[in-house]
Amino acid sequence: MSKRLDGRLALVTGASRGIGRAVALALAAEGADIIATARTRSQAALESLDDEIRALGQNCTLVPFDLKDGDAIDRLGASIYERWGKLDIFVGNAAILGPLSPLGHIAPKDFQELLDINVTANYRFLRSFDPLLKASDAGRVIIVSSGSNGKAKAFWGGYMMSKAAVENLALTYSNENKNNPIKSNVVNPGPIRTSMRARAVPGEDPEILPAPEDIAKLFVELSVPDCPHDGEVINFYQWAGLSPA
């Protein structure tokens, strides 16, 4: 029996845990082969993910590296071209929270790191993968943003700045590709049961939140070749019919 993503190749960033891991597994369960990236110190978690994906009958390629290494991103794009000649799905999930503090208290190095990982890395991926996505018959880009965008929450300025920027990158990429089969969308997760959420809101009961596996279903919908969405910001809680966070 055929699956919705049979023969598709997907790259997921931040795939060692949380939403990224759940998305990689959900895409694999629907027939996609996976390229999984994460920080080098997450090697053990990536290897565990590899085992699970192969148990689903799909291929998995692990790429641990530093997202601040733009040249490594370009080399990855070249390697994908040499091996597969295309990329069908890019999920830009990897991000850091950064310091939750008044803007005047954020150290320049911390502000720069938010830009490097949450924004510039995704730009470098889109730049490197653009010809690969265009070589697909139905290229799909899904960028993870934040449900708090536009709320200008006090003490969240660094993180919100980076998420607003990457959201606009994804929507601009959509507008630039209206004449080809590429579709680019943004997912605003809202509160999800992840380690980042636990650091951001330490007093919250994680059991009241949706699990990463719940939101992964939305990423599958946005990845299929007949996906109708393009240039949209999709709020997971609204999509799932959940009460607003």
PDB file of C-alpha atoms in Angstrom:
ATOM      1  CA  MET A   1       0.000   0.000   0.000  1.00  0.00           C
ATOM      2  CA  SER A   2       1.458   3.354  -1.030  1.00  0.00           C
ATOM      3  CA  LYS A   3       2.105   6.092   1.493  1.00  0.00           C
ATOM      4  CA  ARG A   4       1.614   9.828   1.070  1.00  0.00           C
ATOM      5  CA  LEU A   5       5.358  10.601   0.982  1.00  0.00           C
ATOM      6  CA  ASP A   6       6.710   7.575  -0.864  1.00  0.00           C
ATOM      7  CA  GLY A   7       9.864   8.492  -2.752  1.00  0.00           C
ATOM      8  CA  ARG A   8      10.221  11.902  -1.079  1.00  0.00           C
ATOM      9  CA  LEU A   9      13.407  13.183   0.542  1.00  0.00           C
ATOM     10  CA  ALA A  10      13.087  15.412   3.607  1.00  0.00           C
ATOM     11  CA  LEU A  11      15.668  17.348   5.607  1.00  0.00           C
ATOM     12  CA  VAL A  12      14.736  18.253   9.180  1.00  0.00           C
ATOM     13  CA  THR A  13      16.857  20.550  11.336  1.00  0.00           C
ATOM     14  CA  GLY A  14      16.918  20.174  15.111  1.00  0.00           C
ATOM     15  CA  ALA A  15      15.904  16.554  14.615  1.00  0.00           C
ATOM     16  CA  SER A  16      17.469  15.067  17.741  1.00  0.00           C
ATOM     17  CA  ARG A  17      14.562  15.910  20.079  1.00  0.00           C
ATOM     18  CA  GLY A  18      11.224  17.638  20.513  1.00  0.00           C
ATOM     19  CA  ILE A  19       9.271  18.797  17.493  1.00  0.00           C
ATOM     20  CA  GLY A  20      12.099  18.049  15.052  1.00  0.00           C
ATOM     21  CA  ARG A  21      12.397  14.436  16.140  1.00  0.00           C
ATOM     22  CA  ALA A  22       8.646  13.893  16.039  1.00  0.00           C
ATOM     23  CA  VAL A  23       8.412  15.457  12.572  1.00  0.00           C
ATOM     24  CA  ALA A  24      11.256  13.328  11.210  1.00  0.00           C
ATOM     25  CA  LEU A  25       9.541  10.171  12.460  1.00  0.00           C
ATOM     26  CA  ALA A  26       6.123  11.232  11.150  1.00  0.00           C
ATOM     27  CA  LEU A  27       7.523  11.981   7.692  1.00  0.00           C
ATOM     28  CA  ALA A  28       9.347   8.645   7.677  1.00  0.00           C
ATOM     29  CA  ALA A  29       6.174   6.827   8.721  1.00  0.00           C
ATOM     30  CA  GLU A  30       4.532   8.270   5.600  1.00  0.00           C
ATOM     31  CA  GLY A  31       7.330   6.971   3.356  1.00  0.00           C
ATOM     32  CA  ALA A  32       9.921   9.753   3.240  1.00  0.00           C
ATOM     33  CA  ASP A  33      13.654   9.216   3.546  1.00  0.00           C
ATOM     34  CA  ILE A  34      15.173  11.579   6.092  1.00  0.00           C
ATOM     35  CA  ILE A  35      18.257  13.748   6.362  1.00  0.00           C
ATOM     36  CA  ALA A  36      18.445  14.637  10.066  1.00  0.00           C
ATOM     37  CA  THR A  37      20.591  17.479  11.361  1.00  0.00           C
ATOM     38  CA  ALA A  38      21.364  18.546  14.929  1.00  0.00           C
ATOM     39  CA  ARG A  39      24.215  19.859  17.017  1.00  0.00           C
ATOM     40  CA  THR A  40      27.305  17.674  17.206  1.00  0.00           C
ATOM     41  CA  ARG A  41      26.736  17.011  20.908  1.00  0.00           C
ATOM     42  CA  SER A  42      23.408  15.413  19.985  1.00  0.00           C
ATOM     43  CA  GLN A  43      25.071  12.523  18.142  1.00  0.00           C
ATOM     44  CA  ALA A  44      23.664   9.843  20.470  1.00  0.00           C
ATOM     45  CA  ALA A  45      20.110  11.145  20.092  1.00  0.00           C
ATOM     46  CA  LEU A  46      20.523  11.271  16.321  1.00  0.00           C
ATOM     47  CA  GLU A  47      21.718   7.675  16.263  1.00  0.00           C
ATOM     48  CA  SER A  48      18.637   6.642  18.227  1.00  0.00           C
ATOM     49  CA  LEU A  49      16.474   8.492  15.700  1.00  0.00           C
ATOM     50  CA  ASP A  50      18.285   6.690  12.890  1.00  0.00           C
ATOM     51  CA  ASP A  51      17.392   3.332  14.446  1.00  0.00           C
ATOM     52  CA  GLU A  52      13.717   4.282  14.679  1.00  0.00           C
ATOM     53  CA  ILE A  53      13.526   5.562  11.114  1.00  0.00           C
ATOM     54  CA  ARG A  54      15.198   2.450   9.728  1.00  0.00           C
ATOM     55  CA  ALA A  55      12.755   0.336  11.752  1.00  0.00           C
ATOM     56  CA  LEU A  56      10.007   2.095   9.773  1.00  0.00           C
ATOM     57  CA  GLY A  57      11.657   0.873   6.575  1.00  0.00           C
ATOM     58  CA  GLN A  58      13.109   4.238   5.514  1.00  0.00           C
ATOM     59  CA  ASN A  59      16.623   5.511   4.955  1.00  0.00           C
ATOM     60  CA  CYS A  60      18.146   8.065   7.305  1.00  0.00           C
ATOM     61  CA  THR A  61      21.260  10.196   6.849  1.00  0.00           C
ATOM     62  CA  LEU A  62      22.654  11.881   9.961  1.00  0.00           C
ATOM     63  CA  VAL A  63      24.383  15.260   9.667  1.00  0.00           C
ATOM     64  CA  PRO A  64      25.578  16.622  13.023  1.00  0.00           C
ATOM     65  CA  PHE A  65      27.098  20.105  12.682  1.00  0.00           C
ATOM     66  CA  ASP A  66      27.029  23.664  13.960  1.00  0.00           C
ATOM     67  CA  LEU A  67      24.285  25.726  12.326  1.00  0.00           C
ATOM     68  CA  LYS A  68      26.517  28.795  12.585  1.00  0.00           C
ATOM     69  CA  ASP A  69      28.836  27.184  10.034  1.00  0.00           C
ATOM     70  CA  GLY A  70      27.418  28.579   6.806  1.00  0.00           C
ATOM     71  CA  ASP A  71      30.082  26.908   4.685  1.00  0.00           C
ATOM     72  CA  ALA A  72      28.999  23.528   6.098  1.00  0.00           C
ATOM     73  CA  ILE A  73      25.439  24.273   4.997  1.00  0.00           C
ATOM     74  CA  ASP A  74      26.681  24.968   1.481  1.00  0.00           C
ATOM     75  CA  ARG A  75      28.675  21.741   1.490  1.00  0.00           C
ATOM     76  CA  LEU A  76      25.566  19.867   2.620  1.00  0.00           C
ATOM     77  CA  GLY A  77      23.601  21.319  -0.279  1.00  0.00           C
ATOM     78  CA  ALA A  78      26.309  20.202  -2.708  1.00  0.00           C
ATOM     79  CA  SER A  79      26.354  16.707  -1.189  1.00  0.00           C
ATOM     80  CA  ILE A  80      22.591  16.374  -1.510  1.00  0.00           C
ATOM     81  CA  TYR A  81      22.820  17.408  -5.166  1.00  0.00           C
ATOM     82  CA  GLU A  82      25.562  14.880  -5.869  1.00  0.00           C
ATOM     83  CA  ARG A  83      23.736  12.020  -4.152  1.00  0.00           C
ATOM     84  CA  TRP A  84      20.053  12.685  -4.845  1.00  0.00           C
ATOM     85  CA  GLY A  85      19.860  15.618  -7.265  1.00  0.00           C
ATOM     86  CA  LYS A  86      16.898  17.147  -5.459  1.00  0.00           C
ATOM     87  CA  LEU A  87      15.274  17.865  -2.090  1.00  0.00           C
ATOM     88  CA  ASP A  88      11.513  17.531  -1.686  1.00  0.00           C
ATOM     89  CA  ILE A  89      10.952  18.815   1.855  1.00  0.00           C
ATOM     90  CA  PHE A  90      12.885  21.245   4.049  1.00  0.00           C
ATOM     91  CA  VAL A  91      11.764  21.653   7.668  1.00  0.00           C
ATOM     92  CA  GLY A  92      13.536  24.561   9.379  1.00  0.00           C
ATOM     93  CA  ASN A  93      12.862  23.670  12.992  1.00  0.00           C
ATOM     94  CA  ALA A  94      16.164  24.197  14.852  1.00  0.00           C
ATOM     95  CA  ALA A  95      16.220  27.266  17.106  1.00  0.00           C
ATOM     96  CA  ILE A  96      17.458  28.573  20.418  1.00  0.00           C
ATOM     97  CA  LEU A  97      15.485  30.442  23.060  1.00  0.00           C
ATOM     98  CA  GLY A  98      18.209  32.859  24.084  1.00  0.00           C
ATOM     99  CA  PRO A  99      18.013  34.963  27.235  1.00  0.00           C
ATOM    100  CA  LEU A 100      14.563  36.035  28.434  1.00  0.00           C
ATOM    101  CA  SER A 101      15.440  39.463  29.780  1.00  0.00           C
ATOM    102  CA  PRO A 102      15.016  43.172  29.072  1.00  0.00           C
ATOM    103  CA  LEU A 103      16.515  44.164  25.722  1.00  0.00           C
ATOM    104  CA  GLY A 104      19.040  46.362  27.471  1.00  0.00           C
ATOM    105  CA  HIS A 105      20.357  43.342  29.368  1.00  0.00           C
ATOM    106  CA  ILE A 106      20.939  41.053  26.374  1.00  0.00           C
ATOM    107  CA  ALA A 107      24.652  40.712  25.677  1.00  0.00           C
ATOM    108  CA  PRO A 108      25.628  41.436  22.055  1.00  0.00           C
ATOM    109  CA  LYS A 109      27.044  37.913  21.662  1.00  0.00           C
ATOM    110  CA  ASP A 110      23.714  36.396  22.762  1.00  0.00           C
ATOM    111  CA  PHE A 111      21.754  38.640  20.387  1.00  0.00           C
ATOM    112  CA  GLN A 112      24.085  37.670  17.552  1.00  0.00           C
ATOM    113  CA  GLU A 113      23.667  33.975  18.337  1.00  0.00           C
ATOM    114  CA  LEU A 114      19.886  34.333  18.068  1.00  0.00           C
ATOM    115  CA  LEU A 115      20.358  35.852  14.638  1.00  0.00           C
ATOM    116  CA  ASP A 116      22.935  33.262  13.566  1.00  0.00           C
ATOM    117  CA  ILE A 117      20.921  30.178  14.507  1.00  0.00           C
ATOM    118  CA  ASN A 118      17.291  31.253  14.240  1.00  0.00           C
ATOM    119  CA  VAL A 119      17.570  33.470  11.146  1.00  0.00           C
ATOM    120  CA  THR A 120      20.836  33.325   9.210  1.00  0.00           C
ATOM    121  CA  ALA A 121      21.064  29.524   9.233  1.00  0.00           C
ATOM    122  CA  ASN A 122      17.601  29.286   7.644  1.00  0.00           C
ATOM    123  CA  TYR A 123      18.576  31.857   5.028  1.00  0.00           C
ATOM    124  CA  ARG A 124      21.703  29.828   4.259  1.00  0.00           C
ATOM    125  CA  PHE A 125      19.630  26.652   3.963  1.00  0.00           C
ATOM    126  CA  LEU A 126      17.155  28.316   1.585  1.00  0.00           C
ATOM    127  CA  ARG A 127      20.012  29.781  -0.449  1.00  0.00           C
ATOM    128  CA  SER A 128      21.782  26.425  -0.702  1.00  0.00           C
ATOM    129  CA  PHE A 129      18.661  24.308  -1.207  1.00  0.00           C
ATOM    130  CA  ASP A 130      16.853  26.589  -3.678  1.00  0.00           C
ATOM    131  CA  PRO A 131      18.013  24.665  -6.797  1.00  0.00           C
ATOM    132  CA  LEU A 132      17.374  21.343  -5.040  1.00  0.00           C
ATOM    133  CA  LEU A 133      13.801  22.309  -4.143  1.00  0.00           C
ATOM    134  CA  LYS A 134      13.225  23.529  -7.688  1.00  0.00           C
ATOM    135  CA  ALA A 135      14.445  20.154  -8.979  1.00  0.00           C
ATOM    136  CA  SER A 136      11.607  18.491  -7.037  1.00  0.00           C
ATOM    137  CA  ASP A 137       8.196  18.131  -8.645  1.00  0.00           C
ATOM    138  CA  ALA A 138       6.658  19.501  -5.433  1.00  0.00           C
ATOM    139  CA  GLY A 139       9.214  21.243  -3.217  1.00  0.00           C
ATOM    140  CA  ARG A 140       7.953  22.001   0.272  1.00  0.00           C
ATOM    141  CA  VAL A 141       9.404  24.431   2.834  1.00  0.00           C
ATOM    142  CA  ILE A 142       8.097  24.545   6.411  1.00  0.00           C
ATOM    143  CA  ILE A 143       9.615  27.043   8.827  1.00  0.00           C
ATOM    144  CA  VAL A 144       8.853  26.909  12.546  1.00  0.00           C
ATOM    145  CA  SER A 145       8.069  30.308  13.993  1.00  0.00           C
ATOM    146  CA  SER A 146       6.287  31.210  17.246  1.00  0.00           C
ATOM    147  CA  GLY A 147       2.694  31.649  18.317  1.00  0.00           C
ATOM    148  CA  SER A 148       3.777  34.751  20.226  1.00  0.00           C
ATOM    149  CA  ASN A 149       4.753  36.681  17.096  1.00  0.00           C
ATOM    150  CA  GLY A 150       3.200  40.124  17.002  1.00  0.00           C
ATOM    151  CA  LYS A 151       2.491  40.180  20.736  1.00  0.00           C
ATOM    152  CA  ALA A 152       5.695  42.073  21.641  1.00  0.00           C
ATOM    153  CA  LYS A 153       5.970  40.206  24.946  1.00  0.00           C
ATOM    154  CA  ALA A 154       8.177  41.907  27.494  1.00  0.00           C
ATOM    155  CA  PHE A 155      11.496  40.111  28.071  1.00  0.00           C
ATOM    156  CA  TRP A 156      11.036  37.971  24.952  1.00  0.00           C
ATOM    157  CA  GLY A 157      12.419  40.587  22.545  1.00  0.00           C
ATOM    158  CA  GLY A 158      15.454  38.649  21.326  1.00  0.00           C
ATOM    159  CA  TYR A 159      13.595  35.431  20.586  1.00  0.00           C
ATOM    160  CA  MET A 160      10.560  37.216  19.095  1.00  0.00           C
ATOM    161  CA  MET A 161      12.809  39.340  16.876  1.00  0.00           C
ATOM    162  CA  SER A 162      14.412  36.247  15.419  1.00  0.00           C
ATOM    163  CA  LYS A 163      11.127  34.424  14.889  1.00  0.00           C
ATOM    164  CA  ALA A 164       9.496  37.417  13.194  1.00  0.00           C
ATOM    165  CA  ALA A 165      12.480  37.618  10.854  1.00  0.00           C
ATOM    166  CA  VAL A 166      12.498  33.946   9.879  1.00  0.00           C
ATOM    167  CA  GLU A 167       8.726  34.000   9.388  1.00  0.00           C
ATOM    168  CA  ASN A 168       9.129  36.762   6.839  1.00  0.00           C
ATOM    169  CA  LEU A 169      11.924  34.862   5.113  1.00  0.00           C
ATOM    170  CA  ALA A 170       9.587  31.906   4.579  1.00  0.00           C
ATOM    171  CA  LEU A 171       6.722  34.060   3.308  1.00  0.00           C
ATOM    172  CA  THR A 172       9.022  35.978   0.965  1.00  0.00           C
ATOM    173  CA  TYR A 173      10.334  32.675  -0.392  1.00  0.00           C
ATOM    174  CA  SER A 174       6.750  31.672  -1.102  1.00  0.00           C
ATOM    175  CA  ASN A 175       6.115  34.857  -3.093  1.00  0.00           C
ATOM    176  CA  GLU A 176       9.316  34.340  -5.055  1.00  0.00           C
ATOM    177  CA  ASN A 177       8.201  30.877  -6.163  1.00  0.00           C
ATOM    178  CA  LYS A 178       4.655  31.416  -7.368  1.00  0.00           C
ATOM    179  CA  ASN A 179       5.602  30.260 -10.865  1.00  0.00           C
ATOM    180  CA  ASN A 180       6.938  26.851  -9.847  1.00  0.00           C
ATOM    181  CA  PRO A 181       5.701  23.942  -7.681  1.00  0.00           C
ATOM    182  CA  ILE A 182       7.497  25.075  -4.496  1.00  0.00           C
ATOM    183  CA  LYS A 183       5.226  25.915  -1.569  1.00  0.00           C
ATOM    184  CA  SER A 184       6.558  27.601   1.567  1.00  0.00           C
ATOM    185  CA  ASN A 185       4.623  27.899   4.826  1.00  0.00           C
ATOM    186  CA  VAL A 186       5.141  28.839   8.465  1.00  0.00           C
ATOM    187  CA  VAL A 187       3.988  26.858  11.493  1.00  0.00           C
ATOM    188  CA  ASN A 188       3.376  28.661  14.761  1.00  0.00           C
ATOM    189  CA  PRO A 189       3.325  25.817  17.304  1.00  0.00           C
ATOM    190  CA  GLY A 190       2.118  27.580  20.430  1.00  0.00           C
ATOM    191  CA  PRO A 191       2.974  25.871  23.739  1.00  0.00           C
ATOM    192  CA  ILE A 192       4.183  22.316  23.082  1.00  0.00           C
ATOM    193  CA  ARG A 193       5.632  19.806  25.543  1.00  0.00           C
ATOM    194  CA  THR A 194       9.320  20.387  24.746  1.00  0.00           C
ATOM    195  CA  SER A 195      12.493  21.086  26.684  1.00  0.00           C
ATOM    196  CA  MET A 196      12.585  24.632  25.286  1.00  0.00           C
ATOM    197  CA  ARG A 197       9.092  25.295  26.616  1.00  0.00           C
ATOM    198  CA  ALA A 198      10.108  23.897  30.005  1.00  0.00           C
ATOM    199  CA  ARG A 199      13.043  26.332  30.150  1.00  0.00           C
ATOM    200  CA  ALA A 200      10.866  29.235  29.089  1.00  0.00           C
ATOM    201  CA  VAL A 201       7.993  28.520  31.522  1.00  0.00           C
ATOM    202  CA  PRO A 202       9.512  26.382  34.301  1.00  0.00           C
ATOM    203  CA  GLY A 203       6.439  26.399  36.558  1.00  0.00           C
ATOM    204  CA  GLU A 204       4.078  25.032  33.920  1.00  0.00           C
ATOM    205  CA  ASP A 205       2.688  21.499  34.076  1.00  0.00           C
ATOM    206  CA  PRO A 206       3.935  19.927  30.813  1.00  0.00           C
ATOM    207  CA  GLU A 207       1.196  17.306  30.871  1.00  0.00           C
ATOM    208  CA  ILE A 208      -1.426  19.925  29.985  1.00  0.00           C
ATOM    209  CA  LEU A 209       0.349  20.673  26.692  1.00  0.00           C
ATOM    210  CA  PRO A 210       0.142  18.868  23.347  1.00  0.00           C
ATOM    211  CA  ALA A 211       3.039  16.507  22.651  1.00  0.00           C
ATOM    212  CA  PRO A 212       5.429  16.960  19.723  1.00  0.00           C
ATOM    213  CA  GLU A 213       3.805  13.934  18.067  1.00  0.00           C
ATOM    214  CA  ASP A 214       0.528  15.858  17.922  1.00  0.00           C
ATOM    215  CA  ILE A 215       1.916  18.777  15.938  1.00  0.00           C
ATOM    216  CA  ALA A 216       3.953  16.485  13.664  1.00  0.00           C
ATOM    217  CA  LYS A 217       0.725  15.589  11.858  1.00  0.00           C
ATOM    218  CA  LEU A 218       0.465  19.178  10.607  1.00  0.00           C
ATOM    219  CA  PHE A 219       3.963  18.975   9.108  1.00  0.00           C
ATOM    220  CA  VAL A 220       2.977  15.855   7.192  1.00  0.00           C
ATOM    221  CA  GLU A 221      -0.054  17.667   5.759  1.00  0.00           C
ATOM    222  CA  LEU A 222       2.160  20.552   4.614  1.00  0.00           C
ATOM    223  CA  SER A 223       4.688  18.163   3.045  1.00  0.00           C
ATOM    224  CA  VAL A 224       2.495  16.122   0.724  1.00  0.00           C
ATOM    225  CA  PRO A 225       2.673  16.847  -3.030  1.00  0.00           C
ATOM    226  CA  ASP A 226      -0.996  17.890  -3.174  1.00  0.00           C
ATOM    227  CA  CYS A 227      -0.746  20.303  -0.220  1.00  0.00           C
ATOM    228  CA  PRO A 228      -3.066  23.279  -0.906  1.00  0.00           C
ATOM    229  CA  HIS A 229      -1.334  25.682   1.481  1.00  0.00           C
ATOM    230  CA  ASP A 230       1.216  28.242   0.319  1.00  0.00           C
ATOM    231  CA  GLY A 231       2.467  31.458   1.882  1.00  0.00           C
ATOM    232  CA  GLU A 232       0.438  30.844   5.020  1.00  0.00           C
ATOM    233  CA  VAL A 233       1.131  31.202   8.729  1.00  0.00           C
ATOM    234  CA  ILE A 234      -0.627  28.246  10.310  1.00  0.00           C
ATOM    235  CA  ASN A 235      -1.364  28.297  14.020  1.00  0.00           C
ATOM    236  CA  PHE A 236      -1.242  24.721  15.301  1.00  0.00           C
ATOM    237  CA  TYR A 237      -3.774  25.274  18.085  1.00  0.00           C
ATOM    238  CA  GLN A 238      -6.276  26.675  15.588  1.00  0.00           C
ATOM    239  CA  TRP A 239      -5.550  23.902  13.064  1.00  0.00           C
ATOM    240  CA  ALA A 240      -6.052  21.241  15.744  1.00  0.00           C
ATOM    241  CA  GLY A 241      -9.189  22.843  17.177  1.00  0.00           C
ATOM    242  CA  LEU A 242      -7.553  23.409  20.564  1.00  0.00           C
ATOM    243  CA  SER A 243      -8.331  26.215  22.971  1.00  0.00           C
ATOM    244  CA  PRO A 244      -6.070  29.248  22.381  1.00  0.00           C
ATOM    245  CA  ALA A 245      -2.835  29.096  24.382  1.00  0.00           C
TER     246      ALA A 245
END
